PDB file of C-alpha atoms in Angstrom:
ATOM      1  CA  UNK A   6      12.760  -8.050  22.923  1.00  0.00           C
ATOM      2  CA  UNK A   7      11.386 -10.696  20.611  1.00  0.00           C
ATOM      3  CA  UNK A   8      13.293 -13.913  20.050  1.00  0.00           C
ATOM      4  CA  UNK A   9      12.512 -16.551  17.458  1.00  0.00           C
ATOM      5  CA  UNK A  10      13.740 -20.136  17.731  1.00  0.00           C
ATOM      6  CA  UNK A  11      13.374 -22.561  14.834  1.00  0.00           C
ATOM      7  CA  UNK A  12      13.465 -26.331  15.118  1.00  0.00           C
ATOM      8  CA  UNK A  13      12.685 -29.411  13.085  1.00  0.00           C
ATOM      9  CA  UNK A  14      15.397 -29.355  10.471  1.00  0.00           C
ATOM     10  CA  UNK A  15      17.384 -32.420   9.507  1.00  0.00           C
ATOM     11  CA  UNK A  16      18.742 -34.623   6.753  1.00  0.00           C
ATOM     12  CA  UNK A  17      16.201 -36.520   4.655  1.00  0.00           C
ATOM     13  CA  UNK A  18      15.827 -38.279   1.328  1.00  0.00           C
ATOM     14  CA  UNK A  19      14.099 -36.780  -1.677  1.00  0.00           C
ATOM     15  CA  UNK A  20      10.353 -37.290  -1.379  1.00  0.00           C
ATOM     16  CA  UNK A  21      10.361 -37.224   2.418  1.00  0.00           C
ATOM     17  CA  UNK A  22       8.618 -34.682   4.627  1.00  0.00           C
ATOM     18  CA  UNK A  23       9.769 -32.408   7.434  1.00  0.00           C
ATOM     19  CA  UNK A  24       7.916 -30.079   9.764  1.00  0.00           C
ATOM     20  CA  UNK A  25       9.644 -26.929  10.917  1.00  0.00           C
ATOM     21  CA  UNK A  26       8.478 -24.945  13.926  1.00  0.00           C
ATOM     22  CA  UNK A  27       9.257 -21.426  15.073  1.00  0.00           C
ATOM     23  CA  UNK A  28       8.476 -20.326  18.619  1.00  0.00           C
ATOM     24  CA  UNK A  29       8.423 -16.657  19.509  1.00  0.00           C
ATOM     25  CA  UNK A  30       9.119 -15.324  22.981  1.00  0.00           C
ATOM     26  CA  UNK A  31       9.287 -11.912  24.549  1.00  0.00           C
ATOM     27  CA  UNK A  32       6.150 -10.457  23.016  1.00  0.00           C
ATOM     28  CA  UNK A  33       2.974 -11.620  21.361  1.00  0.00           C
ATOM     29  CA  UNK A  34       3.172 -11.301  17.600  1.00  0.00           C
ATOM     30  CA  UNK A  35      -0.493 -11.642  16.732  1.00  0.00           C
ATOM     31  CA  UNK A  36      -0.579  -8.306  14.900  1.00  0.00           C
ATOM     32  CA  UNK A  37       2.359  -9.168  12.660  1.00  0.00           C
ATOM     33  CA  UNK A  38       2.506 -11.273   9.561  1.00  0.00           C
ATOM     34  CA  UNK A  39       5.249 -13.870   9.691  1.00  0.00           C
ATOM     35  CA  UNK A  40       7.161 -15.842   7.156  1.00  0.00           C
ATOM     36  CA  UNK A  41       9.712 -18.490   6.330  1.00  0.00           C
ATOM     37  CA  UNK A  42      12.788 -17.779   4.253  1.00  0.00           C
ATOM     38  CA  UNK A  43      15.686 -19.968   3.205  1.00  0.00           C
ATOM     39  CA  UNK A  44      19.253 -19.474   2.172  1.00  0.00           C
ATOM     40  CA  UNK A  45      21.352 -21.983   0.284  1.00  0.00           C
ATOM     41  CA  UNK A  46      25.151 -21.737   0.152  1.00  0.00           C
ATOM     42  CA  UNK A  47      26.256 -18.986  -2.215  1.00  0.00           C
ATOM     43  CA  UNK A  48      22.716 -17.746  -2.763  1.00  0.00           C
ATOM     44  CA  UNK A  49      20.641 -14.889  -1.446  1.00  0.00           C
ATOM     45  CA  UNK A  50      18.013 -15.397   1.200  1.00  0.00           C
ATOM     46  CA  UNK A  51      14.688 -16.092  -0.485  1.00  0.00           C
ATOM     47  CA  UNK A  52      11.063 -16.049   0.522  1.00  0.00           C
ATOM     48  CA  UNK A  53       9.403 -19.429   1.017  1.00  0.00           C
ATOM     49  CA  UNK A  54       6.014 -18.836   2.637  1.00  0.00           C
ATOM     50  CA  UNK A  55       4.119 -16.200   4.578  1.00  0.00           C
ATOM     51  CA  UNK A  56       1.044 -16.085   6.789  1.00  0.00           C
ATOM     52  CA  UNK A  57      -1.059 -13.142   7.856  1.00  0.00           C
ATOM     53  CA  UNK A  58      -1.636 -11.630  11.286  1.00  0.00           C
ATOM     54  CA  UNK A  59      -4.710 -12.195  13.434  1.00  0.00           C
ATOM     55  CA  UNK A  60      -6.388  -9.331  11.589  1.00  0.00           C
ATOM     56  CA  UNK A  61      -7.109 -11.608   8.641  1.00  0.00           C
ATOM     57  CA  UNK A  62      -9.970 -14.078   9.110  1.00  0.00           C
ATOM     58  CA  UNK A  63      -9.527 -16.597   7.696  1.00  0.00           C
ATOM     59  CA  UNK A  64      -5.770 -16.409   7.581  1.00  0.00           C
ATOM     60  CA  UNK A  65      -4.099 -15.586   4.303  1.00  0.00           C
ATOM     61  CA  UNK A  66      -1.059 -17.452   3.083  1.00  0.00           C
ATOM     62  CA  UNK A  67       1.402 -16.948   0.275  1.00  0.00           C
ATOM     63  CA  UNK A  68       4.014 -19.282  -1.207  1.00  0.00           C
ATOM     64  CA  UNK A  69       6.968 -19.071  -3.504  1.00  0.00           C
ATOM     65  CA  UNK A  70       6.272 -20.772  -6.822  1.00  0.00           C
ATOM     66  CA  UNK A  71       9.030 -23.280  -6.120  1.00  0.00           C
ATOM     67  CA  UNK A  72       7.231 -24.695  -3.072  1.00  0.00           C
ATOM     68  CA  UNK A  73       3.579 -24.099  -3.931  1.00  0.00           C
ATOM     69  CA  UNK A  74       1.583 -27.292  -3.592  1.00  0.00           C
ATOM     70  CA  UNK A  75       4.280 -28.988  -1.489  1.00  0.00           C
ATOM     71  CA  UNK A  76       4.707 -26.755   1.572  1.00  0.00           C
ATOM     72  CA  UNK A  77       2.036 -25.636   4.024  1.00  0.00           C
ATOM     73  CA  UNK A  78       2.465 -22.782   6.482  1.00  0.00           C
ATOM     74  CA  UNK A  79       0.319 -22.580   9.589  1.00  0.00           C
ATOM     75  CA  UNK A  80       0.117 -20.497  12.713  1.00  0.00           C
ATOM     76  CA  UNK A  81      -1.008 -20.975  16.307  1.00  0.00           C
ATOM     77  CA  UNK A  82      -1.674 -17.606  17.927  1.00  0.00           C
ATOM     78  CA  UNK A  83      -2.220 -19.169  21.357  1.00  0.00           C
ATOM     79  CA  UNK A  84       1.276 -20.639  21.299  1.00  0.00           C
ATOM     80  CA  UNK A  85       2.952 -17.759  19.448  1.00  0.00           C
ATOM     81  CA  UNK A  86       4.264 -20.236  16.866  1.00  0.00           C
ATOM     82  CA  UNK A  87       4.339 -20.774  13.130  1.00  0.00           C
ATOM     83  CA  UNK A  88       4.999 -24.059  11.376  1.00  0.00           C
ATOM     84  CA  UNK A  89       6.097 -25.132   7.925  1.00  0.00           C
ATOM     85  CA  UNK A  90       5.126 -28.589   6.721  1.00  0.00           C
ATOM     86  CA  UNK A  91       7.387 -29.523   3.843  1.00  0.00           C
ATOM     87  CA  UNK A  92       6.264 -32.431   1.683  1.00  0.00           C
ATOM     88  CA  UNK A  93       7.824 -34.057  -1.366  1.00  0.00           C
ATOM     89  CA  UNK A  94      11.188 -32.543  -0.550  1.00  0.00           C
ATOM     90  CA  UNK A  95      13.699 -32.095  -3.331  1.00  0.00           C
ATOM     91  CA  UNK A  96      17.492 -31.693  -3.238  1.00  0.00           C
ATOM     92  CA  UNK A  97      17.030 -28.083  -4.313  1.00  0.00           C
ATOM     93  CA  UNK A  98      15.152 -27.445  -1.056  1.00  0.00           C
ATOM     94  CA  UNK A  99      18.440 -27.856   0.803  1.00  0.00           C
ATOM     95  CA  UNK A 100      19.110 -24.647   2.740  1.00  0.00           C
ATOM     96  CA  UNK A 101      19.079 -23.000   6.130  1.00  0.00           C
ATOM     97  CA  UNK A 102      15.493 -22.086   6.911  1.00  0.00           C
ATOM     98  CA  UNK A 103      14.650 -18.959   8.902  1.00  0.00           C
ATOM     99  CA  UNK A 104      11.427 -17.685  10.364  1.00  0.00           C
ATOM    100  CA  UNK A 105      10.893 -13.946  10.481  1.00  0.00           C
ATOM    101  CA  UNK A 106       8.505 -11.252  11.630  1.00  0.00           C
ATOM    102  CA  UNK A 107       7.201  -8.471   9.391  1.00  0.00           C
ATOM    103  CA  UNK A 108       8.588  -5.118  10.431  1.00  0.00           C
ATOM    104  CA  UNK A 109       5.160  -3.494  10.462  1.00  0.00           C
ATOM    105  CA  UNK A 110       1.835  -4.531  11.896  1.00  0.00           C
ATOM    106  CA  UNK A 111      -1.375  -5.339  10.052  1.00  0.00           C
ATOM    107  CA  UNK A 112      -0.022  -5.838   6.581  1.00  0.00           C
ATOM    108  CA  UNK A 113       0.496  -8.961   4.506  1.00  0.00           C
ATOM    109  CA  UNK A 114       2.006 -10.070   1.273  1.00  0.00           C
ATOM    110  CA  UNK A 115       5.541  -8.756   1.539  1.00  0.00           C
ATOM    111  CA  UNK A 116       8.190 -11.193   0.389  1.00  0.00           C
ATOM    112  CA  UNK A 117      11.491  -9.355   0.573  1.00  0.00           C
ATOM    113  CA  UNK A 118      13.869 -10.003   3.449  1.00  0.00           C
ATOM    114  CA  UNK A 119      14.244  -6.271   4.035  1.00  0.00           C
ATOM    115  CA  UNK A 120      10.550  -6.089   4.979  1.00  0.00           C
ATOM    116  CA  UNK A 121      11.124  -8.397   7.963  1.00  0.00           C
ATOM    117  CA  UNK A 122      12.857  -7.122  11.061  1.00  0.00           C
ATOM    118  CA  UNK A 123      13.211 -10.038  13.482  1.00  0.00           C
ATOM    119  CA  UNK A 124      14.882 -13.302  12.520  1.00  0.00           C
ATOM    120  CA  UNK A 125      15.567 -16.635  14.097  1.00  0.00           C
ATOM    121  CA  UNK A 126      18.948 -18.338  14.044  1.00  0.00           C
ATOM    122  CA  UNK A 127      17.909 -20.792  11.332  1.00  0.00           C
ATOM    123  CA  UNK A 128      17.614 -24.553  11.041  1.00  0.00           C
ATOM    124  CA  UNK A 129      19.386 -26.661   8.445  1.00  0.00           C
ATOM    125  CA  UNK A 130      17.431 -28.776   5.991  1.00  0.00           C
ATOM    126  CA  UNK A 131      19.397 -31.159   3.786  1.00  0.00           C
ATOM    127  CA  UNK A 132      17.734 -33.263   1.124  1.00  0.00           C
ATOM    128  CA  UNK A 133      19.677 -35.951  -0.698  1.00  0.00           C
ATOM    129  CA  UNK A 134      18.694 -37.624  -3.941  1.00  0.00           C
TER     130      UNK A 134
END
C-alpha cells in the first residue's frame, strides 16, 4: 500500500519562498505521473503542478496558470520523492497542499483530482500580505 507524506509547509510573508516535499513509501512510483494540488477553505481542490513518470526523458511538467513562472516541480526517482519550490508567494496561494499519484501508469497531463488515486494528508501553506 502506497503512502504519501508531505512536508515543508508553513507561514510566510508575501514574496517569500517555500519548498514542499512529498515522500512515497510502500511501492516505487516511477511509472506514475505525480502532481501537487491545493485546497483553500470553501474552495474545490485544484491542480497546481504535475510531473511525468520515468517514461518521459526528459521529464515533462505542467503548471496551473496561476503559478506558472513562480513554482517549480521536480522529482527524484531514486528517493521516491517529488518537490515543489514555491517562489514569490502570494496571499492567494494560501491553502492545504497535497501530493498525489496518477491512477494509471505511463500517462501524463491529467489535471483533475479524480484522475489521481493516492493522496497525502496535506501540508498547510499560509501567506500573509
